[in-house]
XYZ file of C-alpha atoms in Angstrom:
405
model
C 3.553 24.801 -36.098
C 3.563 24.347 -32.335
C 0.594 25.077 -30.107
C 0.328 25.503 -26.362
C -2.245 23.478 -24.414
C -2.910 24.739 -20.878
C -4.865 22.793 -18.248
C -5.536 25.032 -15.279
C -6.138 23.867 -12.694
C -5.429 20.191 -13.203
C -8.262 18.111 -11.776
C -8.887 15.185 -9.420
C -5.794 15.735 -7.334
C -5.144 17.522 -4.032
C -4.330 21.223 -4.329
C -3.996 23.277 -7.486
C -1.500 23.109 -10.309
C -1.170 23.875 -13.994
C -0.023 21.667 -16.843
C 1.351 23.566 -19.827
C 2.104 21.450 -22.885
C 3.638 22.521 -26.182
C 2.377 20.225 -28.953
C 3.211 19.656 -32.611
C 0.824 19.463 -35.570
C -0.200 15.937 -34.542
C -1.004 17.012 -30.981
C 2.062 15.241 -29.594
C 3.591 16.873 -26.532
C 7.065 18.222 -27.291
C 7.519 20.076 -23.989
C 5.638 19.506 -20.741
C 5.754 21.841 -17.752
C 3.882 21.120 -14.534
C 3.883 23.571 -11.648
C 2.060 24.379 -8.432
C -0.226 27.385 -8.193
C -1.240 26.594 -4.617
C -0.443 29.544 -2.343
C 2.543 29.472 -0.006
C 1.675 27.608 3.215
C 3.951 29.521 5.629
C 3.581 26.990 8.465
C 7.344 26.669 8.895
C 7.474 30.315 9.952
C 4.513 29.902 12.287
C 6.243 27.225 14.412
C 9.576 29.051 14.632
C 10.202 30.540 18.068
C 7.637 28.282 19.723
C 7.971 25.194 21.925
C 9.000 22.050 19.990
C 5.694 20.355 20.811
C 3.919 22.986 18.728
C 5.404 21.883 15.405
C 3.822 18.392 15.034
C 0.403 19.797 15.894
C 0.708 22.703 13.471
C 2.422 21.111 10.480
C -0.042 18.208 10.304
C -2.428 20.916 9.039
C -0.264 21.338 5.925
C -2.571 18.891 4.231
C -5.896 17.286 5.049
C -4.961 14.222 3.006
C -1.424 13.701 4.342
C -1.626 14.638 8.072
C -0.102 11.336 9.189
C 3.193 11.614 7.225
C 3.613 15.263 8.233
C 3.057 14.476 11.911
C 5.503 11.587 11.826
C 8.150 13.515 9.871
C 7.840 16.340 12.385
C 8.259 14.210 15.516
C 11.096 12.289 13.859
C 12.887 15.577 13.118
C 12.353 16.765 16.692
C 13.500 13.402 18.099
C 16.681 13.724 16.047
C 17.339 17.312 17.090
C 16.744 16.503 20.770
C 18.775 13.271 20.651
C 15.846 11.016 21.576
C 15.798 7.252 21.057
C 12.161 6.200 21.227
C 11.071 2.828 22.744
C 10.540 -0.146 20.438
C 6.776 -0.251 21.047
C 6.480 3.433 20.145
C 8.290 2.802 16.898
C 5.927 -0.101 16.150
C 2.870 2.065 16.807
C 4.220 4.797 14.532
C 4.912 2.262 11.770
C 1.449 0.766 12.246
C -0.136 4.213 11.932
C 1.694 5.005 8.708
C 1.086 1.573 7.166
C -2.663 1.958 7.716
C -2.523 5.475 6.300
C -0.737 4.206 3.163
C -3.669 1.907 2.455
C -6.208 4.648 3.128
C -4.469 7.216 0.939
C -3.893 4.808 -1.955
C -7.580 3.864 -1.825
C -8.539 7.551 -2.030
C -6.348 7.897 -5.104
C -8.044 4.929 -6.724
C -11.378 6.624 -6.099
C -10.079 9.767 -7.820
C -8.903 7.892 -10.917
C -11.963 5.650 -11.100
C -13.564 7.743 -13.889
C -10.397 7.142 -15.937
C -10.191 3.368 -15.706
C -13.392 1.880 -14.297
C -16.208 1.012 -16.745
C -19.718 2.049 -15.788
C -20.874 -1.474 -14.976
C -18.090 -1.883 -12.391
C -18.074 1.621 -10.960
C -20.254 0.878 -7.942
C -18.238 -2.270 -7.167
C -14.957 -0.359 -7.255
C -16.179 2.536 -5.132
C -17.751 0.248 -2.524
C -14.491 -1.675 -2.360
C -12.576 1.564 -1.717
C -15.045 2.570 1.007
C -14.860 -0.776 2.790
C -11.063 -0.746 2.838
C -10.900 2.815 4.098
C -13.361 2.068 6.907
C -11.044 -0.557 8.416
C -7.721 1.274 8.077
C -9.144 4.559 9.329
C -10.240 2.638 12.408
C -6.624 1.497 12.902
C -5.301 5.063 12.757
C -8.077 6.304 15.003
C -7.419 3.731 17.746
C -3.615 3.788 17.557
C -2.885 7.467 16.962
C -5.842 9.094 18.670
C -7.672 10.499 15.660
C -8.166 9.354 12.097
C -7.301 12.722 10.535
C -5.065 14.661 12.911
C -3.236 12.111 15.075
C -3.139 13.604 18.562
C -1.246 10.723 20.215
C 1.914 10.822 18.070
C 4.295 12.772 20.296
C 7.905 13.872 20.425
C 9.681 11.057 22.299
C 7.251 8.333 21.267
C 3.496 7.985 21.658
C 1.090 9.363 24.261
C 0.064 5.846 25.295
C 0.179 2.216 24.249
C -3.000 0.569 22.997
C -4.838 -1.895 25.205
C -4.611 -5.645 24.704
C -8.308 -5.668 23.814
C -7.690 -3.037 21.126
C -4.714 -4.971 19.749
C -6.734 -8.160 19.383
C -9.655 -6.310 17.852
C -7.498 -4.522 15.275
C -5.577 -7.699 14.489
C -8.846 -9.520 13.743
C -10.144 -6.655 11.578
C -6.936 -6.487 9.544
C -6.915 -10.261 9.027
C -10.527 -10.069 7.849
C -9.590 -7.289 5.435
C -6.816 -9.249 3.729
C -8.894 -11.308 1.235
C -10.960 -8.216 0.406
C -7.856 -6.123 -0.136
C -6.251 -8.819 -2.290
C -9.365 -8.882 -4.488
C -9.397 -5.081 -4.661
C -5.764 -4.937 -5.756
C -6.415 -7.549 -8.423
C -9.432 -5.544 -9.614
C -7.495 -2.264 -9.864
C -4.521 -3.825 -11.662
C -6.869 -5.544 -14.106
C -8.819 -2.356 -14.815
C -5.639 -0.368 -15.448
C -4.433 -3.073 -17.844
C -7.795 -3.082 -19.647
C -7.592 0.690 -20.148
C -4.957 0.118 -22.791
C -2.648 3.043 -22.100
C 0.041 3.416 -24.815
C 3.233 1.551 -24.041
C 5.843 3.899 -22.586
C 3.329 6.546 -21.475
C 4.720 8.546 -18.551
C 8.196 7.031 -18.658
C 11.072 9.346 -17.690
C 14.770 8.842 -17.070
C 14.630 10.508 -13.650
C 16.325 8.420 -10.942
C 14.255 7.179 -8.013
C 14.666 8.385 -4.449
C 13.342 6.520 -1.406
C 14.631 5.972 2.117
C 12.784 2.822 3.124
C 10.389 0.132 1.922
C 7.440 1.726 3.718
C 8.202 3.846 6.819
C 11.278 6.021 6.264
C 14.894 6.222 7.419
C 16.787 9.479 7.836
C 20.098 7.616 7.500
C 19.271 7.027 3.827
C 18.723 10.713 3.062
C 21.984 12.627 2.563
C 21.495 16.352 3.091
C 24.794 17.068 1.357
C 23.391 15.663 -1.914
C 20.293 17.851 -1.717
C 19.959 21.295 -3.312
C 16.980 23.546 -3.868
C 16.612 26.093 -6.658
C 14.052 28.731 -7.516
C 11.523 28.175 -10.353
C 13.305 30.823 -12.441
C 16.328 28.533 -12.611
C 14.331 25.488 -13.715
C 11.543 26.512 -16.095
C 12.656 27.887 -19.469
C 9.313 29.671 -19.891
C 9.491 33.005 -18.001
C 5.715 33.142 -17.579
C 5.616 29.664 -16.032
C 8.586 30.466 -13.796
C 6.889 33.629 -12.615
C 3.648 31.838 -11.679
C 5.122 28.690 -10.104
C 4.648 28.642 -6.320
C 7.134 25.965 -5.258
C 10.893 25.636 -5.319
C 12.604 22.788 -7.182
C 14.404 20.203 -5.008
C 17.240 18.276 -6.643
C 19.276 15.278 -5.500
C 22.764 15.010 -6.932
C 21.778 17.980 -9.091
C 18.885 16.123 -10.755
C 15.119 15.968 -10.479
C 14.008 12.634 -9.050
C 10.953 10.417 -8.766
C 9.502 9.547 -5.357
C 6.500 7.468 -4.338
C 5.368 3.823 -4.392
C 7.106 2.934 -7.667
C 10.321 4.566 -6.463
C 10.173 2.511 -3.256
C 9.557 -0.758 -5.094
C 12.342 0.004 -7.574
C 14.822 1.048 -4.876
C 14.167 -1.781 -2.430
C 12.835 -4.480 -4.766
C 13.079 -5.760 -8.311
C 10.252 -3.662 -9.727
C 11.709 -2.334 -12.993
C 8.617 -1.132 -14.868
C 8.167 2.622 -15.450
C 5.394 4.926 -16.532
C 1.668 5.373 -15.923
C 0.690 1.714 -15.662
C 3.656 0.969 -13.422
C 2.661 3.801 -11.067
C -0.848 2.387 -10.617
C 0.399 -1.189 -10.224
C 3.068 -0.210 -7.691
C 0.545 1.739 -5.636
C -1.861 -1.199 -5.581
C 0.853 -3.711 -4.689
C 2.058 -1.466 -1.877
C -1.396 -1.683 -0.272
C -0.787 -5.401 0.282
C 2.667 -4.737 1.714
C 1.208 -2.175 4.101
C -1.560 -4.489 5.305
C 0.958 -7.270 5.936
C 2.957 -4.769 7.984
C -0.125 -3.903 10.029
C -0.868 -7.572 10.714
C 2.754 -8.345 11.655
C 2.987 -5.439 14.093
C -0.374 -6.177 15.696
C 0.642 -9.812 16.040
C 3.821 -9.084 17.991
C 3.149 -5.767 19.800
C 3.737 -5.845 23.574
C 0.880 -3.706 24.884
C 2.471 -3.520 28.351
C 5.706 -1.981 27.031
C 6.560 1.704 27.560
C 6.042 4.047 24.604
C 7.549 7.332 25.792
C 11.236 8.162 26.251
C 12.641 10.502 28.890
C 14.157 13.587 27.264
C 15.265 17.142 27.832
C 13.373 19.612 25.664
C 16.114 22.265 25.947
C 17.912 21.089 22.797
C 21.478 21.473 21.541
C 20.892 23.368 18.276
C 21.465 20.208 16.219
C 19.647 20.156 12.863
C 17.309 17.186 13.161
C 15.964 15.324 10.129
C 12.748 13.344 9.847
C 12.422 11.314 6.622
C 9.044 9.604 6.259
C 7.853 7.689 3.220
C 4.411 9.165 2.659
C 1.963 7.621 0.173
C 3.092 10.096 -2.498
C 6.779 9.873 -1.631
C 9.499 10.962 0.711
C 8.434 13.658 3.185
C 11.411 15.350 4.849
C 11.086 17.722 7.787
C 14.062 19.494 9.337
C 14.002 21.026 12.825
C 16.534 22.799 14.998
C 15.865 23.235 18.724
C 17.837 25.364 21.198
C 16.928 27.018 24.498
C 13.635 25.110 24.486
C 12.412 26.782 21.284
C 12.294 25.812 17.632
C 14.964 27.930 15.957
C 14.503 26.612 12.408
C 11.906 24.492 10.602
C 11.598 23.397 6.979
C 9.501 20.853 5.046
C 10.176 19.114 1.742
C 6.788 17.616 0.966
C 6.504 14.583 -1.369
C 4.962 16.181 -4.431
C 7.597 18.920 -4.410
C 10.078 16.247 -5.440
C 7.862 14.967 -8.259
C 6.818 18.350 -9.688
C 9.841 18.768 -11.997
C 9.510 15.131 -13.126
C 5.788 15.049 -13.945
C 5.873 17.667 -16.730
C 8.525 15.923 -18.853
C 6.678 12.624 -18.238
C 3.901 13.874 -20.544
C 6.238 14.310 -23.516
C 6.159 12.067 -26.582
C 2.447 11.248 -26.443
C -0.794 12.997 -27.405
C -1.739 15.825 -25.065
C -5.028 14.094 -24.209
C -2.967 11.659 -22.134
C -1.385 14.505 -20.134
C -3.914 14.440 -17.251
C -3.572 10.644 -17.018
C 0.181 11.007 -16.578
C -0.181 13.615 -13.857
C -2.821 11.643 -11.946
C -0.679 8.507 -12.088
C 1.858 10.285 -9.868
C -0.966 11.173 -7.420
C 0.217 14.756 -6.797
C -0.734 16.456 -3.555
C 0.077 20.143 -3.580
C -0.641 20.882 0.057
C -3.540 23.013 1.166
C -5.186 25.392 -1.275
C -7.045 28.498 -0.188
C -10.573 29.145 -1.363
C -12.919 32.009 -0.631
C -16.679 32.279 -0.867
C -18.343 35.716 -0.743
C -21.887 35.393 0.599
C -24.674 37.970 0.615
C -25.347 38.925 4.243
C -29.102 39.021 3.786
C -30.119 36.032 1.688
C -26.845 34.027 2.052
C -26.584 33.569 -1.718
C -23.080 33.007 -3.093
C -21.828 36.129 -4.849
C -18.327 34.903 -5.644
C -16.792 31.440 -5.430
C -13.269 31.080 -6.678
C -9.727 30.343 -5.626
C -7.937 33.370 -4.304
C -4.182 33.657 -4.731
C -2.356 35.358 -1.876
């Protein structure tokens, strides 16, 4: 006799989602459905009809964890629509910003999964390691892109300014100093995941991978003609789930796909492993790749080179595409500019791609492993809305819950 296990909301991830699992008499998942319950963001509508420069500033607020990928995807889409070729140094500074953000975001994820894999006697060591790494890479983003959270200096046409030679040398030294610490951290995380003893095959699916680049992103490797988007009612076979799901289902070649660090390593390397352990290992390995990228760029950057292209903001109504490889996967923004205004804007955020893949990834194993499978994909469901009702007189909290709008 089958039973339905519902986890709502799923925990230690960004945003809110539900995991609904049908299980057999042994508690084995026979059908897994994962879906977003985070309210509609609506930012695409807010930037429509406004000057192109508005979009990167607004859409970076889609998520407080992923502001860097959203900013970069936005300016890349605008650059494409406006026919802009940015200077080499600007491209290097953008790549440097994203590489540092990859390390920061992956470290945050490892903090979130620490209760799953880190034994009590090593917990402080692991958390302090995460904090030390984040301190350095946040400094890189802060100095290169203007701010560590919302990067004010990433602009349509390039960057607001180049960094100084003093800043380049300082960041280069800090990143070089971080390398042995990061290598030790990666070894620690991979070892702890191995020691956890997850069942072999946990989280494995047959979904194909989709990635556009090793680390940064390349719109030339994303074919819009192979992309379709369907409503939840056409994907979920449970009417109640379909009714509650808040995100559409993106497909590539008519199939759900996997995006993220493992997808990048599999697409552009020889990384063949799949499943929960492979997700954690790929994410950790990618931190080393990203730090090497930071060091390489800082070692060769010409700080006297221009970083802003000349361009006409009028636009030609071309649909521009920005494909950025965010920590959680491919982040695609599309923008259309004409008469100096944004006529159309749309975002395909990374977790949207993984949503239809994560549910089936829980199948075939005991439902207690379900949350581990979901967290291995590091879902980020964009911004959630919360509301607190406070008594006007004594400021006590009368109501504290998520409000669906």
